[in-house]
mmCIF file of C-alpha atoms and ligand atoms in Angstrom:
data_model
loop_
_atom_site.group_PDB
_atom_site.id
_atom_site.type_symbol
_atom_site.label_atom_id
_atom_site.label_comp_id
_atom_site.label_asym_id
_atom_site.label_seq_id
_atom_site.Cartn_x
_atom_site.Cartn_y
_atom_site.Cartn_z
ATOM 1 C CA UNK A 1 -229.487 -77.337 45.536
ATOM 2 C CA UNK A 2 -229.762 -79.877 42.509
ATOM 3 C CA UNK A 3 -226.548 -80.935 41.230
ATOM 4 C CA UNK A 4 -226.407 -80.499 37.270
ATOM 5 C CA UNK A 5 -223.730 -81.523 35.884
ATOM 6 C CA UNK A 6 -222.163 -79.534 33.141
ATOM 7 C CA UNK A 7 -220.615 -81.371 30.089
ATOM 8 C CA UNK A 8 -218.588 -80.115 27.275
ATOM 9 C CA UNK A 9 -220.210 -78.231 24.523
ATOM 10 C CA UNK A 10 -217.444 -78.493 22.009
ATOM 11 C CA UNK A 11 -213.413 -78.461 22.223
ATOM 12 C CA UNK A 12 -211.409 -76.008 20.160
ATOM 13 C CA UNK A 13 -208.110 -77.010 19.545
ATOM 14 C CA UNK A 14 -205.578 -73.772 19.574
ATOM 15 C CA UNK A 15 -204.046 -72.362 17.078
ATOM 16 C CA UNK A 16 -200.843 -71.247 16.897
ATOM 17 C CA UNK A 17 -200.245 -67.434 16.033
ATOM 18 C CA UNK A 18 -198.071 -64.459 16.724
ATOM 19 C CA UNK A 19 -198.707 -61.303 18.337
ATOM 20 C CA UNK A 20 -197.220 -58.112 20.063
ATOM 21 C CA UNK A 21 -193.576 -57.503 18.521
ATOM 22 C CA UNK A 22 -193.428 -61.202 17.170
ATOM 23 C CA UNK A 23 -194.477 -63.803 20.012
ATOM 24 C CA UNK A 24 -195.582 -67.049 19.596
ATOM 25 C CA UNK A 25 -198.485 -68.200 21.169
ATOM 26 C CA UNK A 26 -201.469 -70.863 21.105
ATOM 27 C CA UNK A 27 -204.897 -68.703 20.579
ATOM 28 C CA UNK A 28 -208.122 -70.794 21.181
ATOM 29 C CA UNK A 29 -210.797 -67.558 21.829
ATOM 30 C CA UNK A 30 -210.476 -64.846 19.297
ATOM 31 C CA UNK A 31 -209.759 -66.874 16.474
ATOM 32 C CA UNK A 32 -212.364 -67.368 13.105
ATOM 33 C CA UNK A 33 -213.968 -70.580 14.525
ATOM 34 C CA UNK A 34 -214.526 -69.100 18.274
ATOM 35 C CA UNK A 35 -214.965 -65.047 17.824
ATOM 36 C CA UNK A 36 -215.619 -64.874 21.040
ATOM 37 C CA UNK A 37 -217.366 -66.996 24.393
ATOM 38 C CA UNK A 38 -219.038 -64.068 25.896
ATOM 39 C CA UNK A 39 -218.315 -62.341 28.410
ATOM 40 C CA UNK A 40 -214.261 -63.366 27.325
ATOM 41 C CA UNK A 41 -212.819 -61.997 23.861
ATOM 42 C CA UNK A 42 -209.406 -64.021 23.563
ATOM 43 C CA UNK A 43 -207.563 -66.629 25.302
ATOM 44 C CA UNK A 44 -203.585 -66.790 23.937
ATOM 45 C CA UNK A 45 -201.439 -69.174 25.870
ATOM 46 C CA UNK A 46 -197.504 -68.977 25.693
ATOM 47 C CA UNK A 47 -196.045 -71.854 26.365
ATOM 48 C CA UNK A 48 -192.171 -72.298 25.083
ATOM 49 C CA UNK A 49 -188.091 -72.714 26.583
ATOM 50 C CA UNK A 50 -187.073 -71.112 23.286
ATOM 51 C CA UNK A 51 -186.016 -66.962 23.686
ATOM 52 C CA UNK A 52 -186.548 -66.147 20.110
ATOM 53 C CA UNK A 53 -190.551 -66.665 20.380
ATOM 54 C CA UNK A 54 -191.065 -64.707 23.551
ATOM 55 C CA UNK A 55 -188.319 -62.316 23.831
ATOM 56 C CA UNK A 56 -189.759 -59.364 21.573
ATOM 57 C CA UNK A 57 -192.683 -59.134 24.028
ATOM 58 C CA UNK A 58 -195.139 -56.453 23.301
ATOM 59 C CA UNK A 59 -194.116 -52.890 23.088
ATOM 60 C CA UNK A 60 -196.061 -50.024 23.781
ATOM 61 C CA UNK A 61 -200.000 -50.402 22.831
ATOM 62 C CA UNK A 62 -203.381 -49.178 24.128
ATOM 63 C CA UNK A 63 -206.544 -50.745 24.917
ATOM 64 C CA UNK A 64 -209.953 -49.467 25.530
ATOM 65 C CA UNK A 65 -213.014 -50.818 26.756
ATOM 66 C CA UNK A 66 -212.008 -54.131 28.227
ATOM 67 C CA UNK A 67 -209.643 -56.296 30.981
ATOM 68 C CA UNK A 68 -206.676 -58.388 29.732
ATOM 69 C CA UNK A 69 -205.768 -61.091 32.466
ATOM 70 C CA UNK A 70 -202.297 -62.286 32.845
ATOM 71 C CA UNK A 71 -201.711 -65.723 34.619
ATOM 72 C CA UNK A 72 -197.974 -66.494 34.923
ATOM 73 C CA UNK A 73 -197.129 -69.813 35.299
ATOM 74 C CA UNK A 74 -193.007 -69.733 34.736
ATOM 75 C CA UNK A 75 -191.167 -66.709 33.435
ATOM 76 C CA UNK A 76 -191.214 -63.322 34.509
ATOM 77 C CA UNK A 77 -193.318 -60.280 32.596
ATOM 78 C CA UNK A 78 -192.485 -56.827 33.302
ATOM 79 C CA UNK A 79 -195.348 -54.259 32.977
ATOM 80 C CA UNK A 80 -195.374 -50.293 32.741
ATOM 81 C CA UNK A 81 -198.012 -47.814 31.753
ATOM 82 C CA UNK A 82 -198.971 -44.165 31.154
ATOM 83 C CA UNK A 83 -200.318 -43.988 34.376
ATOM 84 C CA UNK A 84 -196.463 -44.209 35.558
ATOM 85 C CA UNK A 85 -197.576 -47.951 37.078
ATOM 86 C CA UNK A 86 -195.398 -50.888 36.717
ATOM 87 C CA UNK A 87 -194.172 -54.069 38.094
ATOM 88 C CA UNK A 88 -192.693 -57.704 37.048
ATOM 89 C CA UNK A 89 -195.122 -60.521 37.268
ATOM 90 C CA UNK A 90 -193.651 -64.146 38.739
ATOM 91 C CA UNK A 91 -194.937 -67.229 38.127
ATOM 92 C CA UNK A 92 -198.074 -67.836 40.176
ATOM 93 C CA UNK A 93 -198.842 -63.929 40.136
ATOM 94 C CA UNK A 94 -201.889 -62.286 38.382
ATOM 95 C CA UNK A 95 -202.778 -59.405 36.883
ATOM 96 C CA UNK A 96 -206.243 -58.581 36.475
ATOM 97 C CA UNK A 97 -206.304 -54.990 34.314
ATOM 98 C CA UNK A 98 -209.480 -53.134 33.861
ATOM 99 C CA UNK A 99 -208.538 -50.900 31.412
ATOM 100 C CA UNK A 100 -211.991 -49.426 30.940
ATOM 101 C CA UNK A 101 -211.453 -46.048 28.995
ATOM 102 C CA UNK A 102 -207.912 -46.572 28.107
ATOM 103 C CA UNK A 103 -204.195 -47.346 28.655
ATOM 104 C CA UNK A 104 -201.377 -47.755 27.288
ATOM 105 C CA UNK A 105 -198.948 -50.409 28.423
ATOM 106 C CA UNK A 106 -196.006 -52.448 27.589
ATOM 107 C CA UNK A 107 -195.383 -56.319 28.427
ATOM 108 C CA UNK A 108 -191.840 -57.409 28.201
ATOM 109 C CA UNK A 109 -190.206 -60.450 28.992
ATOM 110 C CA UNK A 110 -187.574 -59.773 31.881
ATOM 111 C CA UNK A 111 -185.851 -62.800 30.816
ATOM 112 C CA UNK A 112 -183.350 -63.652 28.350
ATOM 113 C CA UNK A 113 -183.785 -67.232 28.220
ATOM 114 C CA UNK A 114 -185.472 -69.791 29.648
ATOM 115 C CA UNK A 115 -189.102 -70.959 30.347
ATOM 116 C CA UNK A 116 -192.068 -68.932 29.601
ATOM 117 C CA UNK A 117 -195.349 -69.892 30.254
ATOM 118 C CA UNK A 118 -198.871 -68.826 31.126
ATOM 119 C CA UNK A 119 -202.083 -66.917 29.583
ATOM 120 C CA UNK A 120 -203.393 -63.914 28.505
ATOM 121 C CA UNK A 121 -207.230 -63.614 28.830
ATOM 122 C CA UNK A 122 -209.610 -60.742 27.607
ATOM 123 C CA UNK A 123 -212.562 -60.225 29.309
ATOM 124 C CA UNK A 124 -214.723 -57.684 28.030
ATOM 125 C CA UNK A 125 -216.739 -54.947 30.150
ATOM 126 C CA UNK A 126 -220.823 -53.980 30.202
ATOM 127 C CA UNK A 127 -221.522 -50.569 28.175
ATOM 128 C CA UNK A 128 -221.681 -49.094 31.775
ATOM 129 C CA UNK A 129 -218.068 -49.625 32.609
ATOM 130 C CA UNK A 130 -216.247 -49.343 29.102
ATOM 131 C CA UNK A 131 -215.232 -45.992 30.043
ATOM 132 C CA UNK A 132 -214.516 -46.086 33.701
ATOM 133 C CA UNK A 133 -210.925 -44.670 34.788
ATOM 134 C CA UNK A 134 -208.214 -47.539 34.171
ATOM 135 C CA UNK A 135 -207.328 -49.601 37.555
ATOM 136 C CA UNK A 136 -205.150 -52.570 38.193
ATOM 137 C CA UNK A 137 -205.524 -55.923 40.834
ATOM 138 C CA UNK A 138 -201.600 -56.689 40.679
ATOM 139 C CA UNK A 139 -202.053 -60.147 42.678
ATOM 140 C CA UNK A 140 -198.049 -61.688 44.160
ATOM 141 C CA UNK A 141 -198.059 -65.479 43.891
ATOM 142 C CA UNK A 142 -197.958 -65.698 47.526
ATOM 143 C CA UNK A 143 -201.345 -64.042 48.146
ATOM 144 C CA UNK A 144 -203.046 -66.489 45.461
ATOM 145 C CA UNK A 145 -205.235 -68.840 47.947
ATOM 146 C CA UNK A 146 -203.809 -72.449 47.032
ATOM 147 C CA UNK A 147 -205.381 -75.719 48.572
ATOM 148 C CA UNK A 148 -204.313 -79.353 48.237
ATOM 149 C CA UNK A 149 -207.037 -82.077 49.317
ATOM 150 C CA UNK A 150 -205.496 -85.270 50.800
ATOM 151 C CA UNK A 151 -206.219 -86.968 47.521
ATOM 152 C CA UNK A 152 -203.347 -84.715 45.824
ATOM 153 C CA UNK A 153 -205.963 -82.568 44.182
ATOM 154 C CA UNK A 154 -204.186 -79.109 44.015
ATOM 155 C CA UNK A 155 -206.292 -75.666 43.170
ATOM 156 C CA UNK A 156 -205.314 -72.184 43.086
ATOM 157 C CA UNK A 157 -208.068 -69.680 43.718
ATOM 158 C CA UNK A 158 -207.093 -66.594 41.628
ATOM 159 C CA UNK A 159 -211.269 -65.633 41.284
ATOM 160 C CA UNK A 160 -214.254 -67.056 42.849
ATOM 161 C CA UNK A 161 -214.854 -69.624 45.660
ATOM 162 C CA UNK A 162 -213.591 -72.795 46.113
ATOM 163 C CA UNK A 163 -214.027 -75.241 49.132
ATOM 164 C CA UNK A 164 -215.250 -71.980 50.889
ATOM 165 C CA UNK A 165 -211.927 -70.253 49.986
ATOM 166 C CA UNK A 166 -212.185 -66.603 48.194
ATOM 167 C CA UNK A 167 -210.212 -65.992 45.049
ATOM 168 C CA UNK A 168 -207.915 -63.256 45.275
ATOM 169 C CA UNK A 169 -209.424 -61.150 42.316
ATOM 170 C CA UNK A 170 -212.583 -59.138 43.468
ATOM 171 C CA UNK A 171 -214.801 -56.349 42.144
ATOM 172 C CA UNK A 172 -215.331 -57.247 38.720
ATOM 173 C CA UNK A 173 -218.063 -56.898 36.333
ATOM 174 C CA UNK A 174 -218.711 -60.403 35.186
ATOM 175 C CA UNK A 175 -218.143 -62.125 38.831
ATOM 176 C CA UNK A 176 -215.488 -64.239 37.458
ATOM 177 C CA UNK A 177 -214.288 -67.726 38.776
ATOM 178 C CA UNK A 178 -210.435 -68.359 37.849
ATOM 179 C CA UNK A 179 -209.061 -71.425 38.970
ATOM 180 C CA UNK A 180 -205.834 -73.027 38.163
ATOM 181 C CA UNK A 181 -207.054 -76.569 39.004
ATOM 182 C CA UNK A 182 -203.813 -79.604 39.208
ATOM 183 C CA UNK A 183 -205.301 -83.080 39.511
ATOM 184 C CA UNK A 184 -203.363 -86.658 40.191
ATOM 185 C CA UNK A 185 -204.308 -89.306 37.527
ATOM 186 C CA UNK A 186 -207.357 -90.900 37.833
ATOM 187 C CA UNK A 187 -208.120 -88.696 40.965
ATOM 188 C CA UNK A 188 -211.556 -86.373 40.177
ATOM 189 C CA UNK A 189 -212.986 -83.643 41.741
ATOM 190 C CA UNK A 190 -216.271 -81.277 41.587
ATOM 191 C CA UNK A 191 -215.731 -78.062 41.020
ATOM 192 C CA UNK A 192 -219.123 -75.630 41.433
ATOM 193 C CA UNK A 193 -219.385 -73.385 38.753
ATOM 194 C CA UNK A 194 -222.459 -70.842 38.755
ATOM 195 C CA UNK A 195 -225.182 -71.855 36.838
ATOM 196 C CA UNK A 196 -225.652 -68.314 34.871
ATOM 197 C CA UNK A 197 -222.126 -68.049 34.283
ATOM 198 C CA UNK A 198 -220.519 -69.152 30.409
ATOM 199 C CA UNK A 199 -217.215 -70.953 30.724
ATOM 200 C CA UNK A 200 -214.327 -73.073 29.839
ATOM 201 C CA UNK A 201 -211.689 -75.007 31.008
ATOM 202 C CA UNK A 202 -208.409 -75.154 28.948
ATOM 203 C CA UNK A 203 -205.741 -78.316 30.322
ATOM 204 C CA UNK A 204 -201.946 -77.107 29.867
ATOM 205 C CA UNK A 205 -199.913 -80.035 31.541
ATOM 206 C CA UNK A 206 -201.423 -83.551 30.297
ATOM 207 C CA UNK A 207 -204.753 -83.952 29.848
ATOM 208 C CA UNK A 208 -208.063 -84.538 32.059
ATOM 209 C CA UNK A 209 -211.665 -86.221 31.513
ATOM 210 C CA UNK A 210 -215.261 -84.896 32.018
ATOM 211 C CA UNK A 211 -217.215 -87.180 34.273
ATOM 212 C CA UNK A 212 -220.783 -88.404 34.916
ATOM 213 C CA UNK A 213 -222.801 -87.037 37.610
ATOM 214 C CA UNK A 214 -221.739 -90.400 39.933
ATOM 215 C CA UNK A 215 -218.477 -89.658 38.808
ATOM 216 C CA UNK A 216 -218.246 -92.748 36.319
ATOM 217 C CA UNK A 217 -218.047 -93.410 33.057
ATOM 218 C CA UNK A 218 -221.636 -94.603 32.333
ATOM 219 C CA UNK A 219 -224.016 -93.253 30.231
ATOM 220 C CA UNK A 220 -222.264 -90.893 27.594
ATOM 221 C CA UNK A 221 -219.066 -91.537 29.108
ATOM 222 C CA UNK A 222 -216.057 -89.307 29.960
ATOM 223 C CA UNK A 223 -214.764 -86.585 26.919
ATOM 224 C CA UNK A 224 -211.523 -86.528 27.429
ATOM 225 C CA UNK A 225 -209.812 -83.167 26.485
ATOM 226 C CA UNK A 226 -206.189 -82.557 25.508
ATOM 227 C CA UNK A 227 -203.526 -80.231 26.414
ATOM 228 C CA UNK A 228 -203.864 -76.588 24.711
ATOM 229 C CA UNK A 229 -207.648 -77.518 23.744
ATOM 230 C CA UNK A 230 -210.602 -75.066 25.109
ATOM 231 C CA UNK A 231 -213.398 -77.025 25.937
ATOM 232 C CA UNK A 232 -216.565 -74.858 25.999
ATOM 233 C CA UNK A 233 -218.944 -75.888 29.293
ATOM 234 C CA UNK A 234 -222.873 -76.510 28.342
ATOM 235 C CA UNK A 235 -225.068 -75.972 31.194
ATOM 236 C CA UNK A 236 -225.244 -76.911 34.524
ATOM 237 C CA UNK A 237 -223.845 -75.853 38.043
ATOM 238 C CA UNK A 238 -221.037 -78.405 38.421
ATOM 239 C CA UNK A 239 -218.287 -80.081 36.758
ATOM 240 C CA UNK A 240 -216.579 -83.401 37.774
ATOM 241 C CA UNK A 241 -213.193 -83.578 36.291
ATOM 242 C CA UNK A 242 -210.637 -86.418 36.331
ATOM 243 C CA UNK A 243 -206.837 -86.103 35.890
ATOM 244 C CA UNK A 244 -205.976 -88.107 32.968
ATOM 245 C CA UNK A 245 -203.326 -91.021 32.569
ATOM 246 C CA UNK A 246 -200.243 -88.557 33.345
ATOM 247 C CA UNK A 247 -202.515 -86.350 35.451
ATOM 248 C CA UNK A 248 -203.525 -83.296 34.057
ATOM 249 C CA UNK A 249 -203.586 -79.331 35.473
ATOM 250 C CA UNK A 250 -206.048 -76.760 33.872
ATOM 251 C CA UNK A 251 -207.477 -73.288 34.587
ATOM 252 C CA UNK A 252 -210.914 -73.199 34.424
ATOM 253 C CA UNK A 253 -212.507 -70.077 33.508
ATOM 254 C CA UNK A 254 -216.553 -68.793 34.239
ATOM 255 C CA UNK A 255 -218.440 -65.756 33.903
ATOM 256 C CA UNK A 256 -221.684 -63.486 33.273
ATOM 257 C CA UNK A 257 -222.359 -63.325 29.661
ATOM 258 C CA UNK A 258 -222.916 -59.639 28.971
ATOM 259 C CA UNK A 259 -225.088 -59.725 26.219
ATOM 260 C CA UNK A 260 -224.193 -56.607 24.329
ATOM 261 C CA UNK A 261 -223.246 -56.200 20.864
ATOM 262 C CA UNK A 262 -219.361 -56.650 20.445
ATOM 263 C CA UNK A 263 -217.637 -54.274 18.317
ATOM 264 C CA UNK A 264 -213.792 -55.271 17.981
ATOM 265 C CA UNK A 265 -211.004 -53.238 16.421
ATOM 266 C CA UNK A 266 -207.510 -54.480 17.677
ATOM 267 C CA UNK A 267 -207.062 -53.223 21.093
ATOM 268 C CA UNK A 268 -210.428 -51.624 21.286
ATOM 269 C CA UNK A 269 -213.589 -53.858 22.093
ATOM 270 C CA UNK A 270 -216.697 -51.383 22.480
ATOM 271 C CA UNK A 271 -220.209 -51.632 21.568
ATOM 272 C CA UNK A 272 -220.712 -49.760 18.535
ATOM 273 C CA UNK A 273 -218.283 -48.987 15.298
ATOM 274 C CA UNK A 274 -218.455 -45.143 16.276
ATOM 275 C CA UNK A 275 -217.368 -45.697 19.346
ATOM 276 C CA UNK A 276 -214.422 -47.746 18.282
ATOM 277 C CA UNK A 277 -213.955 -44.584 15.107
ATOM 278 C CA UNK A 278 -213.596 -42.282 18.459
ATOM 279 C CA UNK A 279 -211.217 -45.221 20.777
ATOM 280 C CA UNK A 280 -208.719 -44.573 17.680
ATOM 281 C CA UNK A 281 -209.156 -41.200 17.511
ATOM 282 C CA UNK A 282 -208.315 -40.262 21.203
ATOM 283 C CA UNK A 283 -205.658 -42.666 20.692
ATOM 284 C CA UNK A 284 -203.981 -41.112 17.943
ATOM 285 C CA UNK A 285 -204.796 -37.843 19.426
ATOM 286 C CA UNK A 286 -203.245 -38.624 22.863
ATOM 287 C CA UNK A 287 -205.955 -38.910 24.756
ATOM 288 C CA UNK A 288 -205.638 -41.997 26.778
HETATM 289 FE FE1 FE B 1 -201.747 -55.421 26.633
#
């Protein structure tokens, strides 16, 4: 297959906000200058030592017609729903929730101080599976495939394939790749990423550069991007990706556009305003 390499459509920087019961977080999908990067909604990372911006977590609320994706990286989350499910999240551990017709949920720090770090991702669902019954991939650190090449490059598989190794997240709409990838400085890899799938990658440690298709700087040169800054992919079926001058670790994120109109209220993400009029509704009315 011919190798096209994928460059960097545009970096968002993220913006800080607050959510849930008072969180602080860095929000770089969702916000007025990126609505959305279909098939994915939001992208809020949390990132801080300090109690007071974490600690009020986020109480009870619903959501209907989408998945939110938690990647913990240090801290612990607890979760419980209406379904009577529940759990506490380590670092390392995933959640992928489909929450399709609707749940309600809390996520709450189990933590009083200390570090607290990872990402919350919405990733929305096809018409055809907005209102499929709620279901949960609760993935343990220990089961998230993890490889480390002799060159030091380090990459957790939490959806898709890499080096032939399966991601531990299956069964969803948009065929997702997830991969938390940690590289030395000036080490690179290539990292396959479908070429119908719409992505990003988003560094959180240091900071990493976009390489040429001989892996060198010629031509238009490397674009570096920062920690906390989404850079959008353009097309192409693989990126080359170089750890910057303190190394740099990032997730990179892929999947099927879905091409459907998006109508967002809050929690709700469905395809038309009445059906968004009827998510509150059975809401309010207890339905979920
Ligand atoms: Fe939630």
């Amino acid at each position: 297959m011919t190798q096209r390499r994928r460059k960097i459509h545009r970096i968002y920087p993220a913006i800080p906000t607050s959510e849930g019961a008072g969180v602080r977080l860095k929000r770089s999908i969702g916000t007025p200058e990126l609505d959305n990067l279909d098939p994915f909604l939001l992208l809020d990372q949390f990132d801080t030592e300090n109690a007071d911006d974490y600690i009020a977590g986020f109480p009870d609320h619903p959501h209907r017609g989408f998945e939110t994706v938690t990647y913990m990286i240090a801290g612990l989350m607890r979760h419980e729903d209406n379904t009577g499910a529940g759990g506490v999240l380590r670092p390392g551990g995933v959640q992928w929730m489909t929450a399709g017709r609707g749940i309600v949920h809390s996520e709450m720090p189990e933590q009083q101080d200390g570090q607290m770090k990872g990402f919350q991702l919405w990733v929305n669902l096809p018409a055809a599976d907005k209102m499929a019954p709620p279901r949960y991939q609760n993935i343990e650190p220990e089961d998230v495939p993890e490889t480390t090449r002799d060159d030091g490059v380090t990459v957790r598989v939490v959806a898709g394939k890499f080096d032939g190794i399966d991601g531990a997240v299956g069964e969803i709409a948009i065929d997702p790749v997830f991969l938390d990838v940690d590289l030395p400085a000036g080490v690179s890899v290539e990292i396959p990423v479908p070429a119908d799938h719409a992505g990003f990658i988003y560094p959180f440690e240091g900071s990493v550069e976009i390489l040429d298709e001989d892996g060198t700087e010629a031509g238009a040169g490397p674009v570096v991007v920062a920690d906390s800054h989404l850079a959008v992919l353009g097309g192409g079926n693989v990126l080359i990706v170089r750890g910057g001058a303190d190394g740099g670790r990032f997730i990179l994120v892929a999947g099927q556009p879905i091409h459907e109109p998006i109508a967002r209220y809050g929690p709700f993400v469905m395809n038309t305003r009445e059906e968004i009029a009827q998510a509150v509704q059975d809401f309010q009315s207890g339905k979920f």
